[in-house]
Short mmCIF file of N, CA and C in Angstrom, two decimals:
data_model
loop_
_atom_site.label_atom_id
_atom_site.label_comp_id
_atom_site.label_asym_id
_atom_site.label_seq_id
_atom_site.Cartn_x
_atom_site.Cartn_y
_atom_site.Cartn_z
N UNK A 17 0.84 -1.19 0.00
CA UNK A 17 0.00 0.00 0.00
C UNK A 17 0.88 1.24 0.00
N UNK A 18 0.37 2.28 -0.60
CA UNK A 18 1.12 3.53 -0.71
C UNK A 18 0.72 4.46 0.42
N UNK A 19 1.28 4.29 1.62
CA UNK A 19 0.95 5.14 2.76
C UNK A 19 1.95 6.27 2.88
N UNK A 20 1.49 7.44 3.34
CA UNK A 20 2.42 8.54 3.58
C UNK A 20 3.43 8.16 4.66
N UNK A 21 4.58 8.81 4.68
CA UNK A 21 5.60 8.45 5.66
C UNK A 21 5.16 8.77 7.08
N UNK A 22 5.62 7.97 8.01
CA UNK A 22 5.38 8.20 9.44
C UNK A 22 6.28 9.33 9.88
N UNK A 23 5.78 10.19 10.77
CA UNK A 23 6.62 11.25 11.31
C UNK A 23 7.79 10.63 12.06
N UNK A 24 9.01 11.05 11.80
CA UNK A 24 10.15 10.46 12.50
C UNK A 24 10.17 10.89 13.96
N UNK A 25 10.31 9.94 14.89
CA UNK A 25 10.34 10.33 16.30
C UNK A 25 11.66 11.01 16.66
N UNK A 26 11.60 12.11 17.43
CA UNK A 26 12.84 12.73 17.85
C UNK A 26 13.43 11.93 19.01
N UNK A 27 14.68 12.15 19.35
CA UNK A 27 15.24 11.47 20.52
C UNK A 27 14.41 11.83 21.74
N UNK A 28 13.95 10.82 22.48
CA UNK A 28 13.07 11.08 23.63
C UNK A 28 13.78 11.89 24.71
N UNK A 29 15.09 11.83 24.76
CA UNK A 29 15.82 12.60 25.75
C UNK A 29 15.72 14.10 25.48
N UNK A 30 15.41 14.50 24.24
CA UNK A 30 15.32 15.92 23.91
C UNK A 30 13.95 16.51 24.16
N UNK A 31 12.90 15.71 24.07
CA UNK A 31 11.54 16.25 24.17
C UNK A 31 11.24 16.97 25.48
N UNK A 32 11.53 16.39 26.65
CA UNK A 32 11.15 17.09 27.88
C UNK A 32 11.87 18.44 28.05
N UNK A 33 13.05 18.60 27.46
CA UNK A 33 13.82 19.83 27.63
C UNK A 33 13.45 20.90 26.61
N UNK A 34 12.85 20.51 25.51
CA UNK A 34 12.52 21.47 24.46
C UNK A 34 11.28 22.25 24.83
N UNK A 35 11.23 23.50 24.42
CA UNK A 35 10.03 24.30 24.64
C UNK A 35 9.02 24.09 23.54
N UNK A 36 9.49 23.67 22.36
CA UNK A 36 8.58 23.37 21.26
C UNK A 36 8.97 22.03 20.64
N UNK A 37 8.03 21.43 19.99
CA UNK A 37 8.25 20.15 19.34
C UNK A 37 8.66 20.38 17.89
N UNK A 38 9.46 19.48 17.32
CA UNK A 38 9.82 19.63 15.92
C UNK A 38 8.63 19.42 14.97
N UNK A 39 7.50 18.91 15.47
CA UNK A 39 6.35 18.65 14.61
C UNK A 39 5.37 19.81 14.53
N UNK A 40 5.52 20.83 15.38
CA UNK A 40 4.59 21.95 15.35
C UNK A 40 4.60 22.56 13.94
N UNK A 41 3.42 22.69 13.37
CA UNK A 41 3.30 23.25 12.02
C UNK A 41 3.38 22.22 10.91
N UNK A 42 3.58 20.94 11.26
CA UNK A 42 3.69 19.89 10.25
C UNK A 42 2.31 19.53 9.69
N UNK A 43 2.14 19.53 8.36
CA UNK A 43 0.88 19.07 7.78
C UNK A 43 0.78 17.55 7.88
N UNK A 44 -0.39 17.07 8.32
CA UNK A 44 -0.59 15.63 8.52
C UNK A 44 -1.93 15.19 7.96
N UNK A 45 -2.09 13.86 7.82
CA UNK A 45 -3.36 13.25 7.44
C UNK A 45 -3.67 12.19 8.49
N UNK A 46 -4.96 12.07 8.85
CA UNK A 46 -5.40 11.07 9.83
C UNK A 46 -5.59 9.74 9.11
N UNK A 47 -5.03 8.67 9.68
CA UNK A 47 -5.15 7.33 9.11
C UNK A 47 -5.75 6.40 10.17
N UNK A 48 -5.98 5.15 9.79
CA UNK A 48 -6.51 4.18 10.74
C UNK A 48 -8.02 4.17 10.75
N UNK A 49 -8.57 3.44 11.71
CA UNK A 49 -10.02 3.30 11.83
C UNK A 49 -10.52 4.39 12.77
N UNK A 50 -10.85 5.53 12.18
CA UNK A 50 -11.32 6.69 12.94
C UNK A 50 -12.40 7.38 12.11
N UNK A 51 -13.35 8.05 12.75
CA UNK A 51 -14.39 8.76 12.00
C UNK A 51 -13.81 9.87 11.11
N UNK A 52 -12.67 10.43 11.51
CA UNK A 52 -12.07 11.52 10.76
C UNK A 52 -10.91 11.05 9.87
N UNK A 53 -10.90 9.79 9.53
CA UNK A 53 -9.86 9.23 8.64
C UNK A 53 -9.88 9.99 7.32
N UNK A 54 -8.69 10.33 6.85
CA UNK A 54 -8.56 11.06 5.60
C UNK A 54 -8.55 12.57 5.77
N UNK A 55 -8.95 13.07 6.93
CA UNK A 55 -8.90 14.51 7.17
C UNK A 55 -7.45 14.95 7.22
N UNK A 56 -7.19 16.12 6.69
CA UNK A 56 -5.86 16.70 6.78
C UNK A 56 -5.89 17.86 7.76
N UNK A 57 -4.74 18.16 8.30
CA UNK A 57 -4.65 19.25 9.25
C UNK A 57 -3.20 19.57 9.54
N UNK A 58 -3.01 20.37 10.58
CA UNK A 58 -1.68 20.82 10.98
C UNK A 58 -1.48 20.54 12.46
N UNK A 59 -0.31 20.01 12.81
CA UNK A 59 0.01 19.76 14.23
C UNK A 59 0.20 21.11 14.91
N UNK A 60 -0.54 21.34 15.99
CA UNK A 60 -0.46 22.60 16.73
C UNK A 60 0.16 22.43 18.12
N UNK A 61 0.15 21.20 18.65
CA UNK A 61 0.71 20.97 19.98
C UNK A 61 1.05 19.48 20.11
N UNK A 62 1.96 19.16 21.01
CA UNK A 62 2.38 17.78 21.26
C UNK A 62 2.48 17.58 22.75
N UNK A 63 1.95 16.45 23.25
CA UNK A 63 2.12 16.08 24.66
C UNK A 63 2.89 14.78 24.73
N UNK A 64 3.87 14.74 25.62
CA UNK A 64 4.70 13.56 25.79
C UNK A 64 4.32 12.82 27.06
N UNK A 65 4.84 11.60 27.20
CA UNK A 65 4.60 10.76 28.38
C UNK A 65 3.12 10.51 28.62
N UNK A 66 2.39 10.25 27.53
CA UNK A 66 0.96 9.96 27.65
C UNK A 66 0.76 8.45 27.69
N UNK A 67 -0.44 8.04 28.05
CA UNK A 67 -0.76 6.62 28.17
C UNK A 67 -1.17 6.04 26.81
N UNK A 68 -0.26 6.14 25.84
CA UNK A 68 -0.48 5.58 24.51
C UNK A 68 0.72 4.72 24.16
N UNK A 69 0.59 3.92 23.13
CA UNK A 69 1.69 3.04 22.73
C UNK A 69 2.95 3.84 22.41
N UNK A 70 2.80 4.94 21.70
CA UNK A 70 3.95 5.76 21.34
C UNK A 70 4.38 6.69 22.47
N UNK A 71 3.49 6.94 23.43
CA UNK A 71 3.79 7.88 24.49
C UNK A 71 3.56 9.32 24.09
N UNK A 72 3.04 9.54 22.87
CA UNK A 72 2.83 10.89 22.35
C UNK A 72 1.41 11.06 21.85
N UNK A 73 0.86 12.25 22.08
CA UNK A 73 -0.38 12.64 21.42
C UNK A 73 -0.13 14.01 20.78
N UNK A 74 -0.81 14.26 19.67
CA UNK A 74 -0.67 15.53 18.97
C UNK A 74 -2.03 16.19 18.83
N UNK A 75 -2.05 17.52 18.93
CA UNK A 75 -3.29 18.26 18.69
C UNK A 75 -3.26 18.70 17.24
N UNK A 76 -4.22 18.21 16.49
CA UNK A 76 -4.31 18.51 15.06
C UNK A 76 -5.46 19.47 14.82
N UNK A 77 -5.15 20.57 14.15
CA UNK A 77 -6.17 21.52 13.72
C UNK A 77 -6.54 21.14 12.28
N UNK A 78 -7.80 20.76 12.07
CA UNK A 78 -8.23 20.26 10.77
C UNK A 78 -8.36 21.37 9.74
N UNK A 79 -8.11 21.02 8.48
CA UNK A 79 -8.30 21.94 7.36
C UNK A 79 -9.74 21.93 6.86
N UNK A 80 -10.55 20.99 7.32
CA UNK A 80 -11.92 20.82 6.85
C UNK A 80 -12.84 21.82 7.55
N UNK A 81 -13.56 22.60 6.77
CA UNK A 81 -14.43 23.62 7.34
C UNK A 81 -15.68 23.01 7.97
N UNK A 82 -16.22 21.95 7.36
CA UNK A 82 -17.47 21.38 7.86
C UNK A 82 -17.26 20.27 8.88
N UNK A 83 -16.08 20.17 9.45
CA UNK A 83 -15.81 19.14 10.45
C UNK A 83 -16.63 19.43 11.71
N UNK A 84 -17.10 18.37 12.35
CA UNK A 84 -17.84 18.52 13.60
C UNK A 84 -16.96 19.21 14.64
N UNK A 85 -15.70 18.84 14.64
CA UNK A 85 -14.73 19.41 15.55
C UNK A 85 -13.60 20.01 14.72
N UNK A 86 -13.18 21.21 15.04
CA UNK A 86 -12.14 21.87 14.26
C UNK A 86 -10.72 21.40 14.62
N UNK A 87 -10.59 20.74 15.78
CA UNK A 87 -9.30 20.19 16.18
C UNK A 87 -9.55 18.99 17.08
N UNK A 88 -8.50 18.19 17.28
CA UNK A 88 -8.64 16.99 18.10
C UNK A 88 -7.27 16.57 18.61
N UNK A 89 -7.23 15.96 19.79
CA UNK A 89 -6.01 15.31 20.28
C UNK A 89 -6.01 13.90 19.73
N UNK A 90 -4.94 13.51 19.06
CA UNK A 90 -4.85 12.19 18.43
C UNK A 90 -3.58 11.49 18.85
N UNK A 91 -3.65 10.17 18.94
CA UNK A 91 -2.45 9.37 19.17
C UNK A 91 -1.50 9.60 18.01
N UNK A 92 -0.24 9.75 18.32
CA UNK A 92 0.80 9.97 17.32
C UNK A 92 0.77 8.91 16.22
N UNK A 93 0.35 7.69 16.57
CA UNK A 93 0.35 6.59 15.61
C UNK A 93 -0.73 6.68 14.54
N UNK A 94 -1.70 7.59 14.67
CA UNK A 94 -2.77 7.68 13.68
C UNK A 94 -2.64 8.88 12.76
N UNK A 95 -1.50 9.55 12.79
CA UNK A 95 -1.26 10.65 11.84
C UNK A 95 -0.02 10.35 11.02
N UNK A 96 -0.04 10.81 9.78
CA UNK A 96 1.09 10.64 8.86
C UNK A 96 1.43 11.98 8.23
N UNK A 97 2.69 12.17 7.99
CA UNK A 97 3.19 13.37 7.33
C UNK A 97 2.67 13.39 5.89
N UNK A 98 2.16 14.51 5.41
CA UNK A 98 1.66 14.58 4.05
C UNK A 98 2.68 15.13 3.07
N UNK A 99 3.83 15.51 3.52
CA UNK A 99 4.86 16.06 2.62
C UNK A 99 5.62 14.98 1.93
#
């Protein structure tokens, strides 16, 4: 299957010390089994040390005007870089 590339994880030792994440402003697409699958958006925030498999969640602001929700917190594993 032709899937977009996964966002590369930064060294975990750098995340807690950084004031901003390297993904802020990154255009992404939602993948997986989700109601908003296929929606595109931009990463606006990142939280580390969360109770997810990757340990990361990202706040995605959607590009879709008619979306029920204009943004959402998503597991890092369900977004892909669109570049």
